[in-house]
Every structure is written in C-alpha cells, then in structure tokens.
mmCIF file of C-alpha atoms in Angstrom:
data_model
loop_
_atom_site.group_PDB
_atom_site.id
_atom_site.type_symbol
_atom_site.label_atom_id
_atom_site.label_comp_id
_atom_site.label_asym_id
_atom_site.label_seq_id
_atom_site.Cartn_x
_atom_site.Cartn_y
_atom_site.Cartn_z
ATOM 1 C CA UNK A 1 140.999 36.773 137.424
ATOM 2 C CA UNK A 2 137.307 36.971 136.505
ATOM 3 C CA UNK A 3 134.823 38.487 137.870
ATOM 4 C CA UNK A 4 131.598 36.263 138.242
ATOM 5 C CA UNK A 5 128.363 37.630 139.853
ATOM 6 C CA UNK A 6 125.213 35.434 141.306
ATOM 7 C CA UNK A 7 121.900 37.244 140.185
ATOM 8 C CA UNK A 8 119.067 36.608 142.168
ATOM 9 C CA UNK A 9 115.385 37.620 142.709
ATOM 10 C CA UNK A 10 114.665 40.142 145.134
ATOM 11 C CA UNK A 11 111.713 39.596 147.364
ATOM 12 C CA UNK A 12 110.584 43.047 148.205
ATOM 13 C CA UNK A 13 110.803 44.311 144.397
ATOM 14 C CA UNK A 14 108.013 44.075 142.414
ATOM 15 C CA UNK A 15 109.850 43.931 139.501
ATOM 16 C CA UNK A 16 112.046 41.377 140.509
ATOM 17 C CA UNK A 17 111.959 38.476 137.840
ATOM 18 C CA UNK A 18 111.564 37.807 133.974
ATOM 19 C CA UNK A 19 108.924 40.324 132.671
ATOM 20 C CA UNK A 20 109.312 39.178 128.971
ATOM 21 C CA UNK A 21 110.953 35.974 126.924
ATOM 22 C CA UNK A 22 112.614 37.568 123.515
ATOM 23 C CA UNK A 23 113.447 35.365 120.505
ATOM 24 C CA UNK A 24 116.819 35.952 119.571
ATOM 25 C CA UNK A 25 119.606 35.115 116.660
ATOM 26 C CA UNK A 26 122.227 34.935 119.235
ATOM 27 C CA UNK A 27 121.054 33.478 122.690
ATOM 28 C CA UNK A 28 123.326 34.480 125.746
ATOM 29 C CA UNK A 29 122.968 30.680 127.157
ATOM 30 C CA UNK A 30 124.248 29.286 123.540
ATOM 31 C CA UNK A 31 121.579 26.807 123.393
ATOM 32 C CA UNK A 32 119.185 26.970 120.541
ATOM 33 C CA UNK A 33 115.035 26.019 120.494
ATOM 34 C CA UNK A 34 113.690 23.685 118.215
ATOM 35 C CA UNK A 35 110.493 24.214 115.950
ATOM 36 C CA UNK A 36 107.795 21.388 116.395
ATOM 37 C CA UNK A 37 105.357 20.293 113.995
ATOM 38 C CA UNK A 38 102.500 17.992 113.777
ATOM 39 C CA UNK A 39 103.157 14.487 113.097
ATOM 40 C CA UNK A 40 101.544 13.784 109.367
ATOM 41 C CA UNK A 41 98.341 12.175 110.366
ATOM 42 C CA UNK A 42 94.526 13.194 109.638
ATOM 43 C CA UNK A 43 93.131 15.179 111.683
ATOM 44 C CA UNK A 44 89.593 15.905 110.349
ATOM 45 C CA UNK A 45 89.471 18.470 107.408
ATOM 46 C CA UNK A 46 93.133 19.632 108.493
ATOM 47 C CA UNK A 47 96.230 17.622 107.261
ATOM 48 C CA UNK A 48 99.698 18.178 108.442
ATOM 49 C CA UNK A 49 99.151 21.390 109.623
ATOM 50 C CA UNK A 50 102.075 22.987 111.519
ATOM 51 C CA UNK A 51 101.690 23.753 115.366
ATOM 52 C CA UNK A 52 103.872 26.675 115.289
ATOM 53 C CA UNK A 53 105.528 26.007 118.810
ATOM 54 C CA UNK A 54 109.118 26.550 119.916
ATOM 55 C CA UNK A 55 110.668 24.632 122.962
ATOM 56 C CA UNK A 56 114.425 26.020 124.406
ATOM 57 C CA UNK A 57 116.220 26.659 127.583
ATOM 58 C CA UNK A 58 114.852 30.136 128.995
ATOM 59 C CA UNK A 59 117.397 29.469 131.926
ATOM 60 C CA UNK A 60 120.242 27.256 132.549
ATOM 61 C CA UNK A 61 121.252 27.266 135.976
ATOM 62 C CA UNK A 62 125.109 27.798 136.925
ATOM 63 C CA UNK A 63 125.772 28.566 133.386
ATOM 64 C CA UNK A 64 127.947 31.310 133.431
ATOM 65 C CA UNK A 65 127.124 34.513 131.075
ATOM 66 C CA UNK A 66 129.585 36.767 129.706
ATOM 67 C CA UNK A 67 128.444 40.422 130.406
ATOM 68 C CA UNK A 68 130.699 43.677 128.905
ATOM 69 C CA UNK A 69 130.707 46.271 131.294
ATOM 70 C CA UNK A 70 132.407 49.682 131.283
ATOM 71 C CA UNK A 71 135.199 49.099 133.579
ATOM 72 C CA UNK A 72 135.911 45.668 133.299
ATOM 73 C CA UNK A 73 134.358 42.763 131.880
ATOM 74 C CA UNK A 74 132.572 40.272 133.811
ATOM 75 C CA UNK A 75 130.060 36.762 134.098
ATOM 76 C CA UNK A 76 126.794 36.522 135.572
ATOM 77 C CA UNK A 77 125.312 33.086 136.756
ATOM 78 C CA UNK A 78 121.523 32.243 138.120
ATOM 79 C CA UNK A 79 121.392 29.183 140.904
ATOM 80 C CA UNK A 80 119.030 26.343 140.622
ATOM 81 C CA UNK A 81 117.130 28.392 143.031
ATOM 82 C CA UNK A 82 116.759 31.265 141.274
ATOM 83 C CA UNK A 83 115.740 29.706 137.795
ATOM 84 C CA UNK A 84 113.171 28.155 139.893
ATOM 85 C CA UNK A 85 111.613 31.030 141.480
ATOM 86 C CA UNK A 86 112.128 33.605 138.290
ATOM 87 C CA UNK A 87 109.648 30.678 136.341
ATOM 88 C CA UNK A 88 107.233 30.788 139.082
ATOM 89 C CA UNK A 89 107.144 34.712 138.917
ATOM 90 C CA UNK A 90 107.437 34.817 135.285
ATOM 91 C CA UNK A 91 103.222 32.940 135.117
ATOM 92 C CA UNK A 92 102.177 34.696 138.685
ATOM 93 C CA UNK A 93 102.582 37.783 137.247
ATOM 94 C CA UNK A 94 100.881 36.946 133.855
ATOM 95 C CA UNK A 95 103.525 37.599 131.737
ATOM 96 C CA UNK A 96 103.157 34.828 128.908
ATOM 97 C CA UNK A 97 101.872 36.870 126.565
ATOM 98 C CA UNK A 98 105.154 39.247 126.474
ATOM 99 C CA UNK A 99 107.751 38.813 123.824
ATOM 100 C CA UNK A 100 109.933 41.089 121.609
ATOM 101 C CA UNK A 101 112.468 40.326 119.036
ATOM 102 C CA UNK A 102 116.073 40.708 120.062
ATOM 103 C CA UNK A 103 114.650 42.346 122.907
ATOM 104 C CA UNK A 104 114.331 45.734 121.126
ATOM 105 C CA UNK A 105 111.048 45.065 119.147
ATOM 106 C CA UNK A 106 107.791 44.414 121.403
ATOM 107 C CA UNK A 107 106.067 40.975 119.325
ATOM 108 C CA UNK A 108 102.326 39.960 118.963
ATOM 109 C CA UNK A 109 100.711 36.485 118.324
ATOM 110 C CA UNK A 110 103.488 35.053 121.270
ATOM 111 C CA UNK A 111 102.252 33.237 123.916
ATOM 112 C CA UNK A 112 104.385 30.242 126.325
ATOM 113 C CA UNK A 113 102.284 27.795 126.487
ATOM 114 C CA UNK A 114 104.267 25.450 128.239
ATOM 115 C CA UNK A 115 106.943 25.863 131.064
ATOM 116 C CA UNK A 116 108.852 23.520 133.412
ATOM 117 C CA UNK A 117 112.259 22.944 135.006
ATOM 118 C CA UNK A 118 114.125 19.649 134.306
ATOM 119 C CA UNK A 119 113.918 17.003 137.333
ATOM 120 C CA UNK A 120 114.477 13.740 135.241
ATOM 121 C CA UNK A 121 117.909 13.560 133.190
ATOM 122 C CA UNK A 122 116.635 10.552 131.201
ATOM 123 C CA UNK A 123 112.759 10.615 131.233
ATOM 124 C CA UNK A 124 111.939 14.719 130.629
ATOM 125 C CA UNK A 125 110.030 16.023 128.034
ATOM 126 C CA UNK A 126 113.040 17.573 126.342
ATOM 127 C CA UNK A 127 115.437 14.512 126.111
ATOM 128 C CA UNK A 128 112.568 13.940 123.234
ATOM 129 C CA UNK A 129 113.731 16.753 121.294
ATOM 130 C CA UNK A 130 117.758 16.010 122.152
ATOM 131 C CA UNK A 131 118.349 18.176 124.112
ATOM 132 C CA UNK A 132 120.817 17.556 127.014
ATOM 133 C CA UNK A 133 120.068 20.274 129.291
ATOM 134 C CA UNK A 134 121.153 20.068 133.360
ATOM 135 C CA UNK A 135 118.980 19.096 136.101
ATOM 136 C CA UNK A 136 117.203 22.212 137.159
ATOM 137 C CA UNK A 137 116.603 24.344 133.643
ATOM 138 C CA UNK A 138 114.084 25.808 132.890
ATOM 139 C CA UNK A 139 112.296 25.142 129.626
ATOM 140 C CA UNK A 140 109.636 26.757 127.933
ATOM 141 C CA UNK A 141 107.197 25.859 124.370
ATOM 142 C CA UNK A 142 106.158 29.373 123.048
ATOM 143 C CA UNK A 143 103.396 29.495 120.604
ATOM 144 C CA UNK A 144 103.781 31.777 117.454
ATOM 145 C CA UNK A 145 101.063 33.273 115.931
ATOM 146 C CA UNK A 146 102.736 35.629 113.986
ATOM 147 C CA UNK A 147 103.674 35.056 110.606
ATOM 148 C CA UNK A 148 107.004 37.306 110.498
ATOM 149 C CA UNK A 149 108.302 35.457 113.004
ATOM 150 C CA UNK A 150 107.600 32.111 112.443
ATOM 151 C CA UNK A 151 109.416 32.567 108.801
ATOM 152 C CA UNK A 152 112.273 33.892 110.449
ATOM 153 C CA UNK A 153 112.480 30.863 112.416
ATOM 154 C CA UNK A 154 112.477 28.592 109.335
ATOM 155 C CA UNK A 155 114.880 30.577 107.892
ATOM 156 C CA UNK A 156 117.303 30.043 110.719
ATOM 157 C CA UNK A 157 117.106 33.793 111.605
ATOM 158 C CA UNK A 158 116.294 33.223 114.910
ATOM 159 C CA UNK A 159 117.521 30.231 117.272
ATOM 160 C CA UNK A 160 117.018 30.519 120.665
ATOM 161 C CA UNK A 161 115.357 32.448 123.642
ATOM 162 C CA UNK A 162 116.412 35.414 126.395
ATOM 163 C CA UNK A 163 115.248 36.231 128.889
ATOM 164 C CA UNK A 164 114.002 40.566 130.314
ATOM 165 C CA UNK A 165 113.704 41.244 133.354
ATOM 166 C CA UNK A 166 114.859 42.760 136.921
ATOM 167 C CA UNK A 167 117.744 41.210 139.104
ATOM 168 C CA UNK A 168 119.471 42.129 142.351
ATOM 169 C CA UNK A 169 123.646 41.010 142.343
ATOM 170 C CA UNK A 170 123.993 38.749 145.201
ATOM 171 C CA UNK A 171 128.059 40.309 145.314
ATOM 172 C CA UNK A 172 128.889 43.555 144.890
ATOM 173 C CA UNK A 173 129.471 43.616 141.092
ATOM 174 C CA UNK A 174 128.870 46.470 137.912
ATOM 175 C CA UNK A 175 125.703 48.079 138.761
ATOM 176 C CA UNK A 176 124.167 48.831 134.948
ATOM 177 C CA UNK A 177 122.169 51.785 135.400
ATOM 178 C CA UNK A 178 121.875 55.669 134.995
ATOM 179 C CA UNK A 179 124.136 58.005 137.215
ATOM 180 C CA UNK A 180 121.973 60.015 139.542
ATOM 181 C CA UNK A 181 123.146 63.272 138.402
ATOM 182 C CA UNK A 182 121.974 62.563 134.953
ATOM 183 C CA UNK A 183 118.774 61.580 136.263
ATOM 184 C CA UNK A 184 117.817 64.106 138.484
ATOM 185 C CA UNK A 185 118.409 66.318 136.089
ATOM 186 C CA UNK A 186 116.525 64.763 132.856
ATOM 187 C CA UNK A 187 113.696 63.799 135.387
ATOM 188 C CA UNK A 188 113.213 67.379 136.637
ATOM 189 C CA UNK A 189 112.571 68.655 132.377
ATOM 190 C CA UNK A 190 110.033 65.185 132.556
ATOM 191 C CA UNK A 191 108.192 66.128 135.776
ATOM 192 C CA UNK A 192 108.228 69.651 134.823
ATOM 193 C CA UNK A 193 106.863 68.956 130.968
ATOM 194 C CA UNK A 194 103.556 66.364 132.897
ATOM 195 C CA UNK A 195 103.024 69.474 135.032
ATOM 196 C CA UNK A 196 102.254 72.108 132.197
ATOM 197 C CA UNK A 197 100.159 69.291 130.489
ATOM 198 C CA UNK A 198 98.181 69.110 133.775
ATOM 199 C CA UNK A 199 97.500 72.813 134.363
ATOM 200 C CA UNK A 200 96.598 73.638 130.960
ATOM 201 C CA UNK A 201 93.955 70.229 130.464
ATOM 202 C CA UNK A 202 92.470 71.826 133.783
ATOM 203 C CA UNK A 203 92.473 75.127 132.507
ATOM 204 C CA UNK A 204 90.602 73.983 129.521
ATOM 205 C CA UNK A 205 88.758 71.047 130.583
ATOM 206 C CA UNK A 206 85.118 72.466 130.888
ATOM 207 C CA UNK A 207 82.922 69.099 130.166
ATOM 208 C CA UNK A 208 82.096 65.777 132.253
ATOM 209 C CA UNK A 209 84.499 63.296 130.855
ATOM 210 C CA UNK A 210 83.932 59.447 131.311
ATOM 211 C CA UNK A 211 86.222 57.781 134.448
ATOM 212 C CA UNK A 212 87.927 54.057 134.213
ATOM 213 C CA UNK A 213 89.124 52.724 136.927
ATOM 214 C CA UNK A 214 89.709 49.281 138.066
ATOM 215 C CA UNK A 215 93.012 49.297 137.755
ATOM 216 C CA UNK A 216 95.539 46.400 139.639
ATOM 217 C CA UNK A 217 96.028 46.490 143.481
ATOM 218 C CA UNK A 218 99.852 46.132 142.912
ATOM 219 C CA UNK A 219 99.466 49.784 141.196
ATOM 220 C CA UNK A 220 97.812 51.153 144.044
ATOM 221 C CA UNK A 221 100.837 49.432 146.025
ATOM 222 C CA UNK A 222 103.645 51.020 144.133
ATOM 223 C CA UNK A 223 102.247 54.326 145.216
ATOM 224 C CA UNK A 224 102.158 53.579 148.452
ATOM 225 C CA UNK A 225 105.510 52.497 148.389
ATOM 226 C CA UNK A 226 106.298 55.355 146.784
ATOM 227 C CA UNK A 227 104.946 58.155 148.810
ATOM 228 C CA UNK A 228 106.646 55.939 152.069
ATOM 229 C CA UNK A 229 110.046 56.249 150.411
ATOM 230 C CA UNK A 230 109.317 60.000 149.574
ATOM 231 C CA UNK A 231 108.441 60.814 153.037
ATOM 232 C CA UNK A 232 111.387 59.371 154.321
ATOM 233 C CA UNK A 233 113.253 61.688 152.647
ATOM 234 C CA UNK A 234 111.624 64.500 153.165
ATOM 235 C CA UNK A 235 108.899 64.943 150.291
ATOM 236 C CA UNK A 236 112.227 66.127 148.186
ATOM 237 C CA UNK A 237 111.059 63.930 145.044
ATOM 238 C CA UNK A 238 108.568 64.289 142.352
ATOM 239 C CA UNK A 239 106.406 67.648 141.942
ATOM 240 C CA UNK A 240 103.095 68.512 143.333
ATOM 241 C CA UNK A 241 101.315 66.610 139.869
ATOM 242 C CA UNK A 242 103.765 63.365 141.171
ATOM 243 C CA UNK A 243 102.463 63.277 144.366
ATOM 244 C CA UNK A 244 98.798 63.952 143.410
ATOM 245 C CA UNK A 245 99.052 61.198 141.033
ATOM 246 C CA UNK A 246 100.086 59.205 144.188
ATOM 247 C CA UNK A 247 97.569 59.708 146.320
ATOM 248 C CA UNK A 248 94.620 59.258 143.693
ATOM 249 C CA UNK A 249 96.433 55.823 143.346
ATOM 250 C CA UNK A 250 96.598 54.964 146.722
ATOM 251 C CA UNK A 251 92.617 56.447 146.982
ATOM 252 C CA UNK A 252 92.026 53.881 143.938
ATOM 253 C CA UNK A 253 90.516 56.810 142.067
ATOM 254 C CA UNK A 254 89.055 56.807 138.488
ATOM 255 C CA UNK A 255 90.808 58.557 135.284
ATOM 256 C CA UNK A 256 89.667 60.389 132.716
ATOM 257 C CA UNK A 257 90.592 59.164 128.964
ATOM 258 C CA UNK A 258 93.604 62.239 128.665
ATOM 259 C CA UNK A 259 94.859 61.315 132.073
ATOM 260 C CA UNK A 260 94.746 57.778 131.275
ATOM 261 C CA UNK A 261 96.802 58.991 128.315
ATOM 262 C CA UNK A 262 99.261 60.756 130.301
ATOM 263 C CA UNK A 263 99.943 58.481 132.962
ATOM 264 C CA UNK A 264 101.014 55.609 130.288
ATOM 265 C CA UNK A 265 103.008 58.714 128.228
ATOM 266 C CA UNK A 266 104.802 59.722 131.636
ATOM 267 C CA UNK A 267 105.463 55.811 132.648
ATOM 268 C CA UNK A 268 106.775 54.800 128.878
ATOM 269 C CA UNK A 269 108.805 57.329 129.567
ATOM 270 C CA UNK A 270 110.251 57.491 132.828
ATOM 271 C CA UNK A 271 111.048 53.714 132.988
ATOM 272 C CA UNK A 272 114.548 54.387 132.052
ATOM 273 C CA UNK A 273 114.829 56.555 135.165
ATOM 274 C CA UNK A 274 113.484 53.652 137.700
ATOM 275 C CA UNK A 275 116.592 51.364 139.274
ATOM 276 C CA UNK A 276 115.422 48.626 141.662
ATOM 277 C CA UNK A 277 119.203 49.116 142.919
ATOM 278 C CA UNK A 278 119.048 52.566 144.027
ATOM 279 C CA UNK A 279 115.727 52.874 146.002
ATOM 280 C CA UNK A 280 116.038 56.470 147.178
ATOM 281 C CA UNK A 281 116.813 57.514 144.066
ATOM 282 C CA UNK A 282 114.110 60.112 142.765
ATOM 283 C CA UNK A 283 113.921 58.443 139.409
ATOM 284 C CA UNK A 284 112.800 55.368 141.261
ATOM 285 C CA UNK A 285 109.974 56.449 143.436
ATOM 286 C CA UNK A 286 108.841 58.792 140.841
ATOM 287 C CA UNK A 287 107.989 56.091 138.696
ATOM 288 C CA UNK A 288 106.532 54.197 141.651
ATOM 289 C CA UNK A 289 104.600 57.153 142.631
ATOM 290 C CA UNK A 290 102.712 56.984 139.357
ATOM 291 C CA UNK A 291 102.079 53.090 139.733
ATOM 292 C CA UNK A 292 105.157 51.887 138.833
ATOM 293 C CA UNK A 293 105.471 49.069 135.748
ATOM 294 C CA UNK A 294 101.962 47.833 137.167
ATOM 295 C CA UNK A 295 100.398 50.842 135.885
ATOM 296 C CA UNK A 296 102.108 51.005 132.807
ATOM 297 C CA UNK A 297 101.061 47.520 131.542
ATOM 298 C CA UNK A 298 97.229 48.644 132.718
ATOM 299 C CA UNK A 299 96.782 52.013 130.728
ATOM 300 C CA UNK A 300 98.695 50.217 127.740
ATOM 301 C CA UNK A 301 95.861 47.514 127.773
ATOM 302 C CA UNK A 302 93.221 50.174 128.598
ATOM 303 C CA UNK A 303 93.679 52.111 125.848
ATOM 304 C CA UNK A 304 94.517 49.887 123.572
ATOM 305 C CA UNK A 305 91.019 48.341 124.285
ATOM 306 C CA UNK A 306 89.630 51.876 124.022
ATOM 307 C CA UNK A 307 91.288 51.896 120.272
ATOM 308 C CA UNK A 308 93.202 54.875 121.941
ATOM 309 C CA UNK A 309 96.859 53.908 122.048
ATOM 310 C CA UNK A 310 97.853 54.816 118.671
ATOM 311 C CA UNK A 311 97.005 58.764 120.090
ATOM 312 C CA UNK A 312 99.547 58.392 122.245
ATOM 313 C CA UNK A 313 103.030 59.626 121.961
ATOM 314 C CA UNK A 314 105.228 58.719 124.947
ATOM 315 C CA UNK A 315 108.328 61.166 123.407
ATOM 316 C CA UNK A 316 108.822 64.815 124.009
ATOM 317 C CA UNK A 317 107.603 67.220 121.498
ATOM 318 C CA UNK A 318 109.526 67.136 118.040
ATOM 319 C CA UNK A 319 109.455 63.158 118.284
ATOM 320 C CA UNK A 320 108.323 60.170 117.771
ATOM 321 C CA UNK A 321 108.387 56.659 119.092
ATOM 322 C CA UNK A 322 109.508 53.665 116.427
ATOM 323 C CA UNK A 323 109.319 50.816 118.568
ATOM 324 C CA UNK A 324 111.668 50.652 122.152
ATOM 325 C CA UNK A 325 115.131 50.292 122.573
ATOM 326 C CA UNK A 326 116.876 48.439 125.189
ATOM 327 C CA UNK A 327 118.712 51.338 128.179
ATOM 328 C CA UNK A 328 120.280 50.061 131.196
ATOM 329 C CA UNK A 329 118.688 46.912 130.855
ATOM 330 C CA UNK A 330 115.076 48.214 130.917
ATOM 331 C CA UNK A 331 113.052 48.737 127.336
ATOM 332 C CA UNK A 332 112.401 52.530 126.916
ATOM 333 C CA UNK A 333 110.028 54.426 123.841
ATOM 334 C CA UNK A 334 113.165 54.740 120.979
ATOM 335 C CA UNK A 335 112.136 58.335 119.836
ATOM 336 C CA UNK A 336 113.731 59.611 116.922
ATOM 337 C CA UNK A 337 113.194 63.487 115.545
ATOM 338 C CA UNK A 338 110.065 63.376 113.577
ATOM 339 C CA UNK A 339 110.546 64.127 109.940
#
C-alpha cells in the first residue's frame, strides 16, 4: 500500500513556505512552462523584441508527488489550502527575486512577476496558453534576465518550475533531516571554530571599525525565539559566542564589517544543521540564535552591497565554496578541498 503524506505550512515557523522557485529539466508536478514572446508589432524603435517571461504551475494542488526515502518510498500532496497560503507567503516574505537552477545553482536576472491561483476553468489567464491546470493551482510568469538561462530554455533544457522551501507533514511520515547525534557533534567543531575567530579578532582588533545595523525585525525575532527555546532547556545549546550573538540581536545592536562577515559565514554554514521538525534540537536554535535564515539573507545583501561578499568563505579551512548543494532539503555552501 502507499504511503501518501499531506504537507502543509506551519504557522509558528518562520520558515514555513516556498523560499525560492528553481527552473528545472525535470519538474516533480510533470507539467512544463511555456516561453512568451511579443506579438510582432512596432513598438517604437524596438521590433519584435522578446519579453523573456515564463508562465507554469509552481503548485498543483492534490497532485500527488513521488518522494524516495530511505526506508520506504512514499507521495507527498499539498491541499488547495496550502497552495494558497504557500503563494501568499512566497510575495510577503519578498522572495521573487530567488531562483536557482535545478535547485543546486543560486540564479540572477530572475524575478516572478506575475502569480495567481486558478478560480475560472474556462476564462483564466492560462487556458490562453493551453494549459489545463485544476481549479486552485497556482501559477506563476517569471522574468529572465539572464542570458544562460533563457538559451537553455530555447533549447528545451529546461521545462518547468519547483518549488524550495520548508513544510511540516500533516501525518506522521519520513522525516528528511540530519540525525541528532551527527549534529551535535559536527555543530560542536562549528561553534567551537566561530569561537577562536572571535577571541583572536578581539585580541587583535585595536581600531574603531564602522557599525551597520538595521537589520530585519524577524532577525531580532529568531533570537528571541532562540534564547526562549535555550532556556527551556537549560542554556545546554550553543557556546558563550552563540548566546552573545543572541542577545546583541535581540538588543538590535550594530556589527562591525568582520562580524558582519562571520555571522553570514556561520549561517551559510549551519543551515544544514537547522530542522523546523525538531525544535529542541541544538542545531535548530543555534541557527536561530544567530538570526536564523532572516539574518542570513540580510548580511548576504549587506555585503554584497558593501562589494564584500566575494571575501567571504562560508567553508572550513582547506576549502572552498562552488556554488550550494541541496542537504536534507535545505541548500548548504558545496565546499570542495581547495586545489
């Protein structure tokens, strides 16, 4: 008999929800996007110039989705609820500018510039573009200004959407995440390795350095949350830089430029440890003691405005990052020995 598990947002995760839309070859929901272009007319000095804009099914409600796991295999399905909500969340939270390719490979020059769910089976946009899609998807027209992509999409190299993101399992089903052996163990060398970093910038830090701040209220939050869940079990998570970081977070505190650095090195990496599932798990409010994904997406934009992000090197010493890599369901720095 198979096994066939309801996904559905969970309210009091922040992370709950689609965080990214990644153009695929092989799209789990089997149902390809098409590639519109201008209609040939005049247009002042520009003349059948392509729009570059994709429309597909991001979600298709009650569609079941095969899923391998490592005992058995199984389906997952999202309700007409659910698709609802997750496109809601998906623009609240900003996240139209976020897109890789074959969700391993984070993309720039992507942007969804449309998105709705089908109400009308006769008189919706998409019946245009024939596609016969159930009451309740969700659809989505992504802009591509990036020229890569957009030739791989003429070539037929890539043919649909997928979504990223965070979901709770309505039934008790395969739980994809890291064991909390292994993680308490790698996440002990990780805490340990931020806390030499700390004590020897201090050591040698003997100048005024410029403070940002201004970071997002939901970062601040994730501490919060963070150094509630710690308490309740007894402080036994994170080291004394962990908690620090914490409390500067929840005091809305500036950062220098290297502990700007650090916090989106420690984050890039410890996002493999964080499991919305397993909420006293220390992998999980370590991460949220540092600000959580929040955070991460913040110093990432920060520095990359500062022309700093290329500095920074979110692997362990000996390595370096090419790109992420999909763990667990959750896209982590691939580091690879550097040569």
């Amino acid at each position: 008999m198979e096994r066939i598990i309801e996904l559905i947002i969970d309210e009091e995760n922040e992370f709950s929800g689609i965080e990214a839309i990644s153009v695929v070859e092989n799209p789990a929901i089997e149902e390809d996007f098409v590639a519109l272009k201008e209609h040939k007319e005049i247009k002042l000095a520009e003349v059948d110039k392509e729009k570059r804009i994709l429309m597909g099914a991001a979600l298709i409600p009650n569609k079941k989705i095969f899923r391998s796991g490592e005992e058995e295999d199984y389906y997952i399905f999202f309700s007409e609820e659910t698709v609802r909500k997750a496109s809601e969340l998906f623009l609240m939270n900003g996240n139209q500018n976020n897109s890789t390719l074959e969700h391993n490979i984070e993309l720039e020059g992507m942007s969804v510039v449309e998105s709705w769910i089908i109400e009308d089976e006769k008189r919706d946009k998409s019946r245009k573009y024939d596609f016969d899609l159930p009451i309740g998807t969700w659809m989505v027209s992504m802009k591509v200004n990036n020229d890569e992509i957009w030739n791989q999409v003429k070539a037929g190299e890539i043919k649909g959407f997928s979504i990223e993101g965070y979901f709770a399992d309505k039934m008790d089903g395969p739980k994809e995440s890291i064991s909390e052996s292994f993680c308490s163990e790698c996440l002990d060398e990780l805490n340990a390795e931020y806390d030499l970093l700390e004590a020897i910038e201090l050591l040698s830090e003997d100048v005024e350095l410029e403070s940002y701040g201004g970071y997002p209220e939901s970062a601040s939050n994730n501490a919060k949350l963070g150094i509630k869940r710690n308490k309740e079990l007894g402080n036994k998570c994170a080291t004394l830089v962990g908690k620090t970081r914490a409390r500067q977070l929840e005091r809305k505190e500036k950062f220098t430029l290297p502990t700007l650095k650090r916090i989106y090195s420690y984050l890039s990496r410890a996002a493999e440890y964080y499991n919305p599932s397993k909420p006293e798990a220390c992998g999980t409010i370590s991460y949220l003691l540092w600000g959580g994904k929040s955070m991460l997406n913040w110093t990432k934009s920060k520095l990359k405005g500062l022309e700093e992000l290329e500095d920074v090197n979110p692997c362990q010493e000996g390595y370096e990052m090419v790109g992420f890599k999909n763990k667990n369901g959750r896209k982590v720095p691939n580091c690879v020995p550097k040569q």
